[in-house]
Tab-separated table of C-alpha atoms in Angstrom:
chain	number	residue	atom	x	y	z
I	1	MET	CA	-33.345	-65.830	-23.793
I	2	ASN	CA	-37.109	-65.550	-23.354
I	3	THR	CA	-36.834	-63.269	-20.346
I	4	VAL	CA	-34.214	-61.020	-18.766
I	5	ARG	CA	-34.335	-60.143	-15.072
I	6	VAL	CA	-32.747	-56.862	-13.966
I	7	LEU	CA	-31.945	-56.314	-10.284
I	8	ALA	CA	-31.939	-52.646	-9.219
I	9	PRO	CA	-30.833	-52.493	-5.564
I	10	SER	CA	-31.267	-48.742	-5.063
I	11	GLY	CA	-31.534	-45.435	-6.840
I	12	MET	CA	-27.890	-44.584	-6.266
I	13	LEU	CA	-24.630	-46.336	-5.471
I	14	GLY	CA	-23.568	-45.230	-1.997
I	15	ALA	CA	-27.117	-44.766	-0.693
I	16	GLY	CA	-27.080	-48.155	1.087
I	17	TRP	CA	-29.479	-51.133	1.284
I	18	ASP	CA	-30.034	-54.375	3.157
I	19	HIS	CA	-27.739	-56.971	1.557
I	20	ALA	CA	-30.428	-59.590	2.155
I	21	THR	CA	-32.541	-57.920	-0.544
I	22	VAL	CA	-29.735	-58.373	-3.078
I	23	GLU	CA	-29.433	-62.030	-2.086
I	24	ARG	CA	-33.177	-62.441	-2.624
I	25	GLY	CA	-32.924	-60.868	-6.081
I	26	ILE	CA	-30.164	-63.307	-6.979
I	27	ALA	CA	-32.297	-66.191	-5.689
I	28	LEU	CA	-35.171	-64.996	-7.898
I	29	GLY	CA	-32.930	-65.413	-10.946
I	30	ALA	CA	-31.453	-61.957	-11.639
I	31	ASP	CA	-29.460	-61.888	-14.896
I	32	VAL	CA	-27.757	-58.545	-14.283
I	33	ILE	CA	-27.372	-55.934	-11.547
I	34	SER	CA	-27.667	-52.313	-12.619
I	35	ILE	CA	-27.415	-49.166	-10.551
I	36	ASP	CA	-27.052	-45.465	-11.111
I	37	GLY	CA	-24.049	-43.745	-9.561
I	38	GLY	CA	-25.412	-40.215	-9.640
I	39	SER	CA	-27.142	-37.538	-11.701
I	40	THR	CA	-27.407	-33.777	-12.057
I	41	ASP	CA	-30.194	-33.634	-9.435
I	42	SER	CA	-27.872	-32.256	-6.773
I	43	GLY	CA	-26.853	-29.198	-8.739
I	44	PRO	CA	-23.852	-28.058	-10.788
I	45	HIS	CA	-21.160	-28.275	-8.089
I	46	TYR	CA	-20.436	-31.986	-8.519
I	47	LEU	CA	-19.927	-31.700	-12.279
I	48	GLY	CA	-18.101	-28.382	-12.077
I	49	ALA	CA	-15.714	-29.594	-9.389
I	50	ALA	CA	-15.637	-33.263	-10.558
I	51	THR	CA	-16.338	-34.488	-7.035
I	52	ALA	CA	-18.809	-37.050	-5.694
I	53	LYS	CA	-21.689	-36.377	-3.299
I	54	THR	CA	-21.253	-39.849	-1.811
I	55	THR	CA	-18.433	-41.014	0.442
I	56	ALA	CA	-15.809	-43.583	-0.517
I	57	LYS	CA	-16.735	-45.705	2.498
I	58	ALA	CA	-20.405	-45.880	1.491
I	59	VAL	CA	-19.553	-46.635	-2.149
I	60	ALA	CA	-17.143	-49.381	-1.044
I	61	ARG	CA	-19.790	-50.937	1.183
I	62	ASP	CA	-22.335	-51.006	-1.649
I	63	LEU	CA	-19.834	-52.288	-4.219
I	64	ARG	CA	-18.844	-55.084	-1.835
I	65	SER	CA	-22.512	-56.093	-1.582
I	66	LEU	CA	-22.944	-56.121	-5.379
I	67	LEU	CA	-19.606	-57.531	-6.524
I	68	THR	CA	-19.600	-60.478	-4.144
I	69	ALA	CA	-23.214	-61.360	-5.003
I	70	ALA	CA	-22.691	-60.957	-8.750
I	71	ALA	CA	-19.447	-62.923	-8.775
I	72	ALA	CA	-21.081	-65.818	-6.948
I	73	ALA	CA	-24.010	-65.780	-9.387
I	74	GLY	CA	-21.869	-65.241	-12.474
I	75	ILE	CA	-23.804	-62.169	-13.661
I	76	PRO	CA	-22.554	-58.696	-14.677
I	77	VAL	CA	-22.728	-55.460	-12.695
I	78	ILE	CA	-23.332	-52.133	-14.451
I	79	VAL	CA	-22.806	-48.776	-12.732
I	80	GLY	CA	-23.728	-45.542	-14.525
I	81	SER	CA	-22.777	-41.901	-13.885
I	82	CYS	CA	-19.869	-42.913	-11.650
I	83	GLY	CA	-18.771	-40.315	-9.116
I	84	THR	CA	-22.160	-38.510	-9.243
I	85	SER	CA	-21.636	-36.511	-12.442
I	86	GLY	CA	-19.841	-39.092	-14.585
I	87	THR	CA	-16.601	-37.199	-15.126
I	88	ASP	CA	-13.464	-39.151	-15.986
I	89	ARG	CA	-12.235	-38.527	-12.453
I	90	GLY	CA	-15.478	-39.987	-11.107
I	91	VAL	CA	-15.065	-43.172	-13.188
I	92	ASP	CA	-11.498	-43.620	-11.970
I	93	TRP	CA	-12.569	-42.935	-8.379
I	94	VAL	CA	-15.190	-45.701	-8.431
I	95	ALA	CA	-12.782	-48.018	-10.301
I	96	GLY	CA	-10.167	-47.525	-7.602
I	97	ILE	CA	-12.675	-48.369	-4.874
I	98	ALA	CA	-13.820	-51.427	-6.834
I	99	ALA	CA	-10.212	-52.581	-7.170
I	100	GLU	CA	-9.711	-52.382	-3.416
I	101	VAL	CA	-12.930	-54.303	-2.755
I	102	MET	CA	-12.049	-57.041	-5.269
I	103	ALA	CA	-8.563	-57.393	-3.810
I	104	GLU	CA	-9.982	-57.731	-0.293
I	105	GLU	CA	-12.628	-60.252	-1.400
I	106	GLY	CA	-10.323	-62.245	-3.684
I	107	LEU	CA	-12.462	-61.532	-6.764
I	108	ASP	CA	-11.064	-61.704	-10.292
I	109	LEU	CA	-13.471	-59.793	-12.521
I	110	GLU	CA	-12.912	-58.040	-15.815
I	111	VAL	CA	-13.688	-54.354	-15.409
I	112	ALA	CA	-14.418	-51.927	-18.259
I	113	ARG	CA	-14.368	-48.170	-17.825
I	114	ILE	CA	-16.371	-45.970	-20.179
I	115	TYR	CA	-15.318	-42.323	-20.194
I	116	SER	CA	-17.898	-39.675	-21.091
I	117	GLU	CA	-16.004	-36.419	-20.516
I	118	GLN	CA	-15.841	-34.196	-23.595
I	119	ASP	CA	-13.096	-31.922	-24.883
I	120	ALA	CA	-14.272	-28.370	-25.620
I	121	ALA	CA	-12.032	-28.094	-28.712
I	122	GLU	CA	-13.531	-31.237	-30.231
I	123	LEU	CA	-17.052	-30.068	-29.453
I	124	LYS	CA	-16.286	-26.785	-31.251
I	125	GLU	CA	-15.781	-28.836	-34.407
I	126	HIS	CA	-19.298	-30.265	-33.976
I	127	LEU	CA	-20.572	-26.736	-33.290
I	128	ASP	CA	-18.956	-25.333	-36.433
I	129	ALA	CA	-20.439	-28.202	-38.438
I	130	GLY	CA	-23.953	-27.412	-37.201
I	131	ARG	CA	-24.311	-30.652	-35.252
I	132	ILE	CA	-25.067	-29.092	-31.822
I	133	HIS	CA	-28.616	-27.919	-31.117
I	134	PRO	CA	-30.132	-26.155	-28.059
I	135	LEU	CA	-32.832	-27.584	-25.809
I	136	PRO	CA	-35.307	-25.166	-24.161
I	137	PRO	CA	-34.863	-22.778	-22.487
I	138	LEU	CA	-31.288	-22.233	-23.686
I	139	GLY	CA	-30.397	-20.655	-26.998
I	140	GLU	CA	-27.665	-21.277	-29.544
I	141	LEU	CA	-24.331	-22.416	-28.134
I	142	THR	CA	-21.143	-20.375	-28.523
I	143	ALA	CA	-17.524	-21.463	-28.506
I	144	GLU	CA	-16.918	-19.150	-25.543
I	145	THR	CA	-19.481	-21.023	-23.463
I	146	LEU	CA	-17.800	-24.351	-24.234
I	147	GLU	CA	-14.400	-22.939	-23.279
I	148	SER	CA	-15.757	-21.542	-19.993
I	149	CYS	CA	-16.778	-24.966	-18.667
I	150	THR	CA	-14.587	-26.696	-16.121
I	151	HIS	CA	-16.058	-30.066	-17.121
I	152	ILE	CA	-18.366	-31.275	-19.914
I	153	VAL	CA	-19.902	-34.741	-20.132
I	154	GLY	CA	-22.136	-36.459	-22.646
I	155	ALA	CA	-25.042	-38.588	-21.388
I	156	MET	CA	-24.538	-41.931	-23.134
I	157	GLY	CA	-27.260	-44.332	-24.164
I	158	HIS	CA	-27.040	-48.109	-23.805
I	159	GLU	CA	-24.761	-48.737	-26.807
I	160	PRO	CA	-21.316	-48.129	-25.212
I	161	ILE	CA	-22.356	-50.294	-22.242
I	162	VAL	CA	-23.408	-53.098	-24.583
I	163	GLU	CA	-20.095	-52.788	-26.416
I	164	ALA	CA	-18.212	-53.199	-23.123
I	165	LEU	CA	-20.321	-56.230	-22.135
I	166	ARG	CA	-19.793	-57.890	-25.509
I	167	ALA	CA	-16.056	-57.348	-25.109
I	168	GLY	CA	-16.207	-59.495	-21.985
I	169	ALA	CA	-16.608	-57.016	-19.156
I	170	GLN	CA	-18.132	-58.451	-15.987
I	171	VAL	CA	-18.177	-55.045	-14.305
I	172	VAL	CA	-18.978	-51.931	-16.345
I	173	LEU	CA	-18.154	-48.572	-14.740
I	174	ALA	CA	-19.671	-45.923	-16.972
I	175	GLY	CA	-19.322	-42.173	-16.984
I	176	ARG	CA	-22.403	-40.029	-17.464
I	177	ALA	CA	-25.259	-42.165	-18.745
I	178	THR	CA	-28.990	-41.693	-18.893
I	179	ASP	CA	-30.561	-43.229	-15.794
I	180	THR	CA	-32.487	-45.699	-17.945
I	181	ALA	CA	-29.599	-46.769	-20.208
I	182	VAL	CA	-27.900	-48.446	-17.257
I	183	ALA	CA	-30.861	-50.804	-16.737
I	184	ALA	CA	-31.801	-51.152	-20.416
I	185	ALA	CA	-28.383	-52.158	-21.765
I	186	TYR	CA	-28.300	-55.859	-20.857
I	187	PRO	CA	-31.931	-56.699	-21.818
I	188	LEU	CA	-31.509	-54.935	-25.170
I	189	MET	CA	-28.267	-56.843	-25.762
I	190	ARG	CA	-30.188	-60.062	-25.117
I	191	GLY	CA	-32.833	-59.173	-27.685
I	192	MET	CA	-35.658	-57.898	-25.513
I	193	PRO	CA	-38.055	-55.479	-27.272
I	194	ALA	CA	-37.318	-51.773	-26.959
I	195	GLY	CA	-40.730	-50.645	-25.633
I	196	PRO	CA	-40.975	-52.890	-22.559
I	197	THR	CA	-37.225	-52.638	-21.925
I	198	TRP	CA	-37.030	-48.841	-21.821
I	199	HIS	CA	-40.248	-48.623	-19.810
I	200	ALA	CA	-39.009	-51.190	-17.282
I	201	ALA	CA	-35.685	-49.342	-17.074
I	202	LYS	CA	-37.484	-46.090	-16.299
I	203	ILE	CA	-39.634	-47.716	-13.607
I	204	ILE	CA	-36.685	-49.344	-11.762
I	205	GLU	CA	-34.108	-46.560	-12.203
I	206	CYS	CA	-34.596	-45.467	-8.580
I	207	GLY	CA	-34.929	-48.924	-7.042
I	208	GLY	CA	-37.709	-49.054	-4.482
I	209	GLN	CA	-39.258	-45.692	-5.360
I	210	CYS	CA	-41.843	-47.531	-7.468
I	211	THR	CA	-42.989	-49.545	-4.426
I	212	GLY	CA	-45.173	-48.763	-1.430
I	213	ASN	CA	-42.087	-48.355	0.755
I	214	PRO	CA	-39.179	-46.614	-0.998
I	215	ARG	CA	-37.036	-47.027	2.135
I	216	ALA	CA	-36.994	-50.834	1.928
I	217	GLY	CA	-34.508	-51.538	-0.868
I	218	GLY	CA	-34.718	-52.325	-4.554
I	219	VAL	CA	-36.799	-54.134	-7.133
I	220	LEU	CA	-36.547	-56.875	-9.758
I	221	ALA	CA	-37.886	-56.327	-13.271
I	222	THR	CA	-38.555	-59.319	-15.528
I	223	ILE	CA	-38.743	-58.339	-19.197
I	224	ASP	CA	-40.171	-60.540	-21.961
I	225	ALA	CA	-41.523	-60.186	-25.481
I	226	GLY	CA	-44.900	-58.819	-24.365
I	227	GLY	CA	-44.075	-56.561	-21.452
I	228	PHE	CA	-42.505	-56.699	-18.020
I	229	THR	CA	-43.262	-57.402	-14.353
I	230	VAL	CA	-41.802	-55.605	-11.366
I	231	GLU	CA	-41.673	-56.742	-7.751
I	232	PRO	CA	-39.906	-55.481	-4.617
I	233	LEU	CA	-36.831	-57.292	-3.310
I	234	ASP	CA	-38.092	-56.932	0.262
I	235	PRO	CA	-40.834	-59.592	0.717
I	236	THR	CA	-42.750	-57.317	3.123
I	237	VAL	CA	-43.134	-54.550	0.519
I	238	SER	CA	-45.583	-54.286	-2.381
I	239	CYS	CA	-45.797	-52.790	-5.843
I	240	THR	CA	-49.222	-51.641	-7.017
I	241	PRO	CA	-50.377	-50.435	-10.438
I	242	ILE	CA	-50.506	-46.899	-9.023
I	243	SER	CA	-47.048	-47.018	-7.409
I	244	VAL	CA	-45.525	-48.329	-10.649
I	245	ALA	CA	-47.367	-45.999	-13.024
I	246	ALA	CA	-46.641	-43.014	-10.773
I	247	HIS	CA	-42.907	-43.330	-11.356
I	248	MET	CA	-43.412	-41.979	-14.875
I	249	LEU	CA	-44.115	-38.669	-13.109
I	250	TYR	CA	-40.653	-38.686	-11.540
I	251	GLU	CA	-38.111	-36.350	-13.189
I	252	THR	CA	-40.097	-36.106	-16.417
I	253	ALA	CA	-41.733	-33.093	-18.007
I	254	ASN	CA	-44.222	-35.395	-19.753
I	255	PRO	CA	-45.493	-38.489	-17.857
I	256	PHE	CA	-46.307	-40.260	-21.144
I	257	GLU	CA	-43.063	-39.709	-23.045
I	258	MET	CA	-39.368	-39.804	-22.279
I	259	ARG	CA	-36.583	-39.044	-24.736
I	260	GLU	CA	-33.498	-41.222	-24.943
I	261	PRO	CA	-30.555	-40.801	-27.335
I	262	ALA	CA	-32.017	-43.354	-29.768
I	263	GLY	CA	-35.659	-42.291	-29.626
I	264	THR	CA	-38.709	-41.747	-27.410
I	265	LEU	CA	-40.439	-44.052	-24.941
I	266	ASP	CA	-44.224	-43.798	-25.327
I	267	VAL	CA	-46.405	-45.200	-22.510
I	268	ARG	CA	-49.769	-43.693	-23.508
I	269	ASP	CA	-51.219	-47.149	-24.151
I	270	ALA	CA	-49.455	-48.920	-21.264
I	271	ARG	CA	-51.657	-51.115	-19.069
I	272	TYR	CA	-50.753	-51.795	-15.435
I	273	THR	CA	-52.191	-54.953	-13.848
I	274	ALA	CA	-51.709	-56.389	-10.350
I	275	LEU	CA	-50.677	-60.065	-10.684
I	276	ASP	CA	-50.936	-60.526	-6.904
I	277	ASP	CA	-50.647	-58.281	-3.854
I	278	ARG	CA	-46.959	-57.454	-4.572
I	279	THR	CA	-46.252	-57.780	-8.297
I	280	VAL	CA	-47.349	-55.621	-11.237
I	281	ARG	CA	-47.473	-56.548	-14.935
I	282	VAL	CA	-47.064	-53.807	-17.571
I	283	GLU	CA	-47.906	-54.198	-21.276
I	284	GLY	CA	-48.469	-51.850	-24.202
I	285	SER	CA	-45.275	-49.743	-23.961
I	286	GLU	CA	-43.770	-48.511	-27.224
I	287	PHE	CA	-40.459	-47.017	-28.331
I	288	HIS	CA	-40.259	-44.746	-31.374
I	289	PHE	CA	-36.779	-44.603	-32.903
I	290	ALA	CA	-35.568	-41.133	-33.855
I	291	GLY	CA	-34.305	-40.260	-37.317
I	292	GLN	CA	-31.137	-38.781	-35.826
I	293	TYR	CA	-29.221	-40.182	-32.854
I	294	THR	CA	-28.296	-37.445	-30.350
I	295	ILE	CA	-26.284	-37.175	-27.151
I	296	LYS	CA	-27.173	-34.608	-24.501
I	297	LEU	CA	-24.311	-32.461	-23.238
I	298	GLU	CA	-23.962	-31.249	-19.656
I	299	GLY	CA	-21.434	-28.593	-18.654
I	300	ALA	CA	-20.764	-26.390	-15.645
I	301	ARG	CA	-18.595	-23.338	-15.030
I	302	ILE	CA	-17.507	-21.218	-12.072
I	303	THR	CA	-19.688	-18.177	-11.351
I	304	GLY	CA	-17.682	-16.857	-8.405
I	305	TYR	CA	-17.078	-17.728	-4.757
I	306	GLU	CA	-19.713	-17.927	-2.042
I	307	THR	CA	-19.967	-17.181	1.664
I	308	MET	CA	-23.140	-18.019	3.589
I	309	SER	CA	-24.548	-16.712	6.860
I	310	PHE	CA	-27.698	-17.946	8.582
I	311	THR	CA	-29.721	-16.400	11.384
I	312	ALA	CA	-33.200	-16.992	12.845
I	313	ILE	CA	-35.977	-14.586	13.845
I	314	ARG	CA	-38.570	-15.251	16.584
I	315	ASP	CA	-39.493	-11.628	17.371
I	316	PRO	CA	-43.259	-11.397	16.571
I	317	ARG	CA	-43.094	-7.685	15.749
I	318	VAL	CA	-40.363	-8.265	13.156
I	319	LEU	CA	-42.227	-11.278	11.786
I	320	ALA	CA	-45.399	-9.202	11.416
I	321	GLU	CA	-43.508	-6.966	8.985
I	322	ILE	CA	-41.081	-9.529	7.589
I	323	ASP	CA	-41.264	-8.372	3.958
I	324	ALA	CA	-40.539	-4.753	4.938
I	325	TRP	CA	-37.721	-5.983	7.176
I	326	ALA	CA	-36.171	-7.992	4.324
I	327	GLU	CA	-36.374	-5.053	1.944
I	328	LEU	CA	-34.694	-2.813	4.538
I	329	MET	CA	-32.022	-5.492	5.026
I	330	ARG	CA	-31.230	-5.528	1.305
I	331	THR	CA	-30.972	-1.741	1.239
I	332	MET	CA	-28.809	-1.582	4.367
I	333	ILE	CA	-26.406	-4.270	3.156
I	334	THR	CA	-25.909	-2.453	-0.136
I	335	GLN	CA	-25.304	0.871	1.620
I	336	ARG	CA	-22.927	-0.537	4.251
I	337	VAL	CA	-20.892	-2.529	1.727
I	338	GLY	CA	-20.436	0.615	-0.373
I	339	GLN	CA	-19.511	2.664	2.694
I	340	THR	CA	-17.098	0.218	4.318
I	341	LEU	CA	-15.658	-1.826	1.425
I	342	GLY	CA	-16.062	0.640	-1.445
I	343	LEU	CA	-17.662	-2.007	-3.655
I	344	ALA	CA	-20.063	-1.037	-6.420
I	345	ASP	CA	-23.293	-3.005	-6.865
I	346	ASP	CA	-21.896	-4.914	-9.859
I	347	GLU	CA	-18.789	-6.107	-7.970
I	348	TYR	CA	-20.681	-8.670	-5.875
I	349	ALA	CA	-24.160	-10.155	-5.470
I	350	PHE	CA	-26.196	-11.543	-2.628
I	351	ASP	CA	-29.375	-13.538	-2.123
I	352	LEU	CA	-31.533	-13.137	0.998
I	353	ARG	CA	-33.972	-16.008	1.564
I	354	LEU	CA	-36.566	-16.215	4.344
I	355	TYR	CA	-37.070	-19.895	5.185
I	356	GLY	CA	-40.477	-20.177	6.800
I	357	HIS	CA	-41.790	-17.305	4.702
I	358	ASN	CA	-42.016	-17.942	0.952
I	359	ALA	CA	-38.366	-18.975	0.542
I	360	VAL	CA	-39.280	-22.051	-1.483
I	361	LEU	CA	-42.316	-20.957	-3.544
I	362	ASP	CA	-41.767	-17.179	-3.500
I	363	ASP	CA	-44.821	-15.463	-5.031
I	364	LEU	CA	-46.500	-18.848	-5.652
I	365	GLU	CA	-46.840	-19.548	-1.906
I	366	PRO	CA	-50.613	-19.934	-1.196
I	367	GLU	CA	-50.407	-19.498	2.593
I	368	SER	CA	-50.695	-16.047	4.184
I	369	GLY	CA	-50.287	-14.512	7.616
I	370	PRO	CA	-47.231	-13.880	9.784
I	371	PRO	CA	-44.973	-16.917	10.303
I	372	ARG	CA	-44.109	-18.182	13.797
I	373	GLU	CA	-40.364	-18.159	13.126
I	374	VAL	CA	-38.145	-17.529	10.103
I	375	GLY	CA	-34.646	-18.615	9.161
I	376	VAL	CA	-32.747	-15.982	7.203
I	377	MET	CA	-30.079	-17.170	4.774
I	378	LEU	CA	-27.651	-14.672	3.289
I	379	LEU	CA	-25.658	-16.065	0.357
I	380	VAL	CA	-22.965	-13.759	-1.028
I	381	ASN	CA	-21.279	-14.315	-4.401
I	382	ALA	CA	-18.112	-12.434	-5.396
I	383	PRO	CA	-15.183	-12.876	-7.790
I	384	ASP	CA	-12.994	-14.165	-4.949
I	385	GLN	CA	-13.541	-15.763	-1.549
I	386	PRO	CA	-12.129	-12.908	0.620
I	387	THR	CA	-14.516	-10.413	-0.990
I	388	ALA	CA	-17.512	-12.697	-0.485
I	389	THR	CA	-16.616	-13.163	3.173
I	390	ALA	CA	-15.986	-9.445	3.658
I	391	VAL	CA	-19.487	-8.634	2.400
I	392	ALA	CA	-21.005	-11.261	4.708
I	393	LYS	CA	-19.079	-9.833	7.658
I	394	VAL	CA	-20.385	-6.344	6.891
I	395	ALA	CA	-23.895	-7.802	6.971
I	396	ASN	CA	-23.251	-9.584	10.272
I	397	PRO	CA	-24.455	-6.824	12.662
I	398	LEU	CA	-27.570	-6.358	10.534
I	399	MET	CA	-28.271	-10.091	10.575
I	400	LEU	CA	-28.080	-9.916	14.390
I	401	HIS	CA	-29.960	-6.732	15.293
I	402	LEU	CA	-31.707	-4.973	12.377
I	403	PRO	CA	-35.077	-3.512	13.497
I	404	THR	CA	-38.009	-2.976	11.136
I	405	PRO	CA	-38.507	0.572	9.782
I	406	GLY	CA	-41.024	1.421	12.540
I	407	MET	CA	-39.424	-0.264	15.567
I	408	ASP	CA	-38.134	1.825	18.486
I	409	TYR	CA	-35.976	-0.896	20.060
I	410	LEU	CA	-33.151	-3.168	18.944
I	411	PRO	CA	-34.215	-6.790	18.402
I	412	SER	CA	-31.832	-9.751	18.749
I	413	PHE	CA	-31.749	-12.698	16.384
I	414	ALA	CA	-30.018	-16.077	16.655
I	415	PHE	CA	-27.089	-17.132	14.470
I	416	ALA	CA	-26.916	-20.855	13.708
I	417	SER	CA	-23.126	-21.029	14.056
I	418	SER	CA	-20.100	-19.156	15.351
I	419	PRO	CA	-18.403	-17.764	13.372
I	420	ALA	CA	-21.534	-16.895	11.450
I	421	GLU	CA	-19.835	-16.834	8.052
I	422	VAL	CA	-19.340	-20.151	6.232
I	423	GLU	CA	-17.066	-20.069	3.182
I	424	ARG	CA	-18.458	-22.367	0.475
I	425	GLY	CA	-15.660	-22.015	-2.075
I	426	ALA	CA	-16.299	-21.905	-5.823
I	427	ALA	CA	-19.895	-21.719	-7.003
I	428	TYR	CA	-20.923	-23.273	-10.320
I	429	GLU	CA	-23.773	-23.032	-12.797
I	430	PHE	CA	-25.019	-25.321	-15.550
I	431	VAL	CA	-24.520	-23.644	-18.917
I	432	LEU	CA	-25.179	-26.473	-21.378
I	433	ASN	CA	-28.555	-27.928	-22.276
I	434	HIS	CA	-27.789	-29.004	-25.821
I	435	VAL	CA	-27.658	-32.158	-27.921
I	436	VAL	CA	-25.111	-33.171	-30.525
I	437	ASP	CA	-25.798	-35.305	-33.602
I	438	CYS	CA	-23.407	-38.256	-33.496
I	439	ASP	CA	-22.950	-42.005	-33.656
I	440	PRO	CA	-24.099	-43.954	-30.548
I	441	ALA	CA	-20.587	-44.600	-29.243
I	442	GLY	CA	-18.761	-41.824	-31.092
I	443	LEU	CA	-18.221	-39.536	-28.109
I	444	PHE	CA	-17.182	-42.192	-25.584
I	445	ARG	CA	-13.945	-44.000	-24.847
I	446	ILE	CA	-14.000	-47.588	-23.602
I	447	GLU	CA	-11.127	-49.204	-21.785
I	448	PRO	CA	-12.186	-52.882	-21.760
I	449	GLY	CA	-10.766	-56.031	-20.340
I	450	GLU	CA	-8.948	-54.812	-17.277
I	451	THR	CA	-8.691	-57.345	-14.492
I	452	ARG	CA	-8.833	-56.319	-10.831
I	453	ALA	CA	-9.595	-52.739	-11.965
């Protein structure tokens, strides 16, 4: 093949798109459809709990759009990071939805599942052998940290996906994968050069985000020996050299380099040229293969149980002294919890955030002056849910009426809900940011050749 065309309908399965844009991509000659099923962007809960942030109905709708179009065109579909975090449960969840869609549509497609979840005991063997290394800012890994995780996944490169395709899979449902590996797998299998392929995969990983209208659906990348072109699937939308180049700023610490399991994409010498008013040509991308293949590990563990309460302040006198008010609130909560519940400071924790007053940037906020209104979020964390809720309930009267230190009247604030306390269940934290030296497919399990999922 002299060229490979990759259709990326959206940045995430379950986010939705106009099916007409997929049909247009097929008409333009797409050779493969690739889409990401999730990431760690939404925090540790989805990995820790092995649940998806998308709904089954939305995933089914999107799979129906892709599977029917791909089956008619005779091209494969690749989904990465199934179920948001790529746990084994997430892969099986998407596979079950795909099976229902194929049964309803009368499709007979071979489906391969690639599992990326890792066993802590097996990883300890890699740790003992010196094959696991930390990434900043984390330090050396311990066996106790591995054992504390509820779920651990490895972020696969393109190799396990290629193995599944070569085994005959028409639909590949992968566990945790790098966002780019999902789009790079098929072109690399067809012999496209690594530099343009990985760069194109990075640019289209989020569908229409590299266009002038990220709300209007996906894009089509055409990769060849010298580079790649990218164009929107919606004919009313445009790509420009700036909109394409700017996507290297997205989710990267360095806009000129991006590390993959096999090596590093280098776009320092990339040239972006407008072929017309909608299509951009990119040349000059390079890929430097690493001396050691590595897989990044992601793991999450429970940190406690959370209860949240939210109120809003419009009283201008309180807002004029909002920092002093917040400090008094923290002191009063600590005192009242000790008095009423008998809890020591180290038996629970809470976070008080003032939305509308430095809650996002904290000390980096450049604006000054009293805010017009402020939303106050209290987030309590405790070893169990009843304790977290009890602390939030103790804080309830303070969240409703606490005056500033100098006020001689009782102000009233506005709770967002009744009851004011919302139990959030288990809270999780990421505790792994490490890589393991291994073979490209050594940590992953492929179940190929299933029909009708």
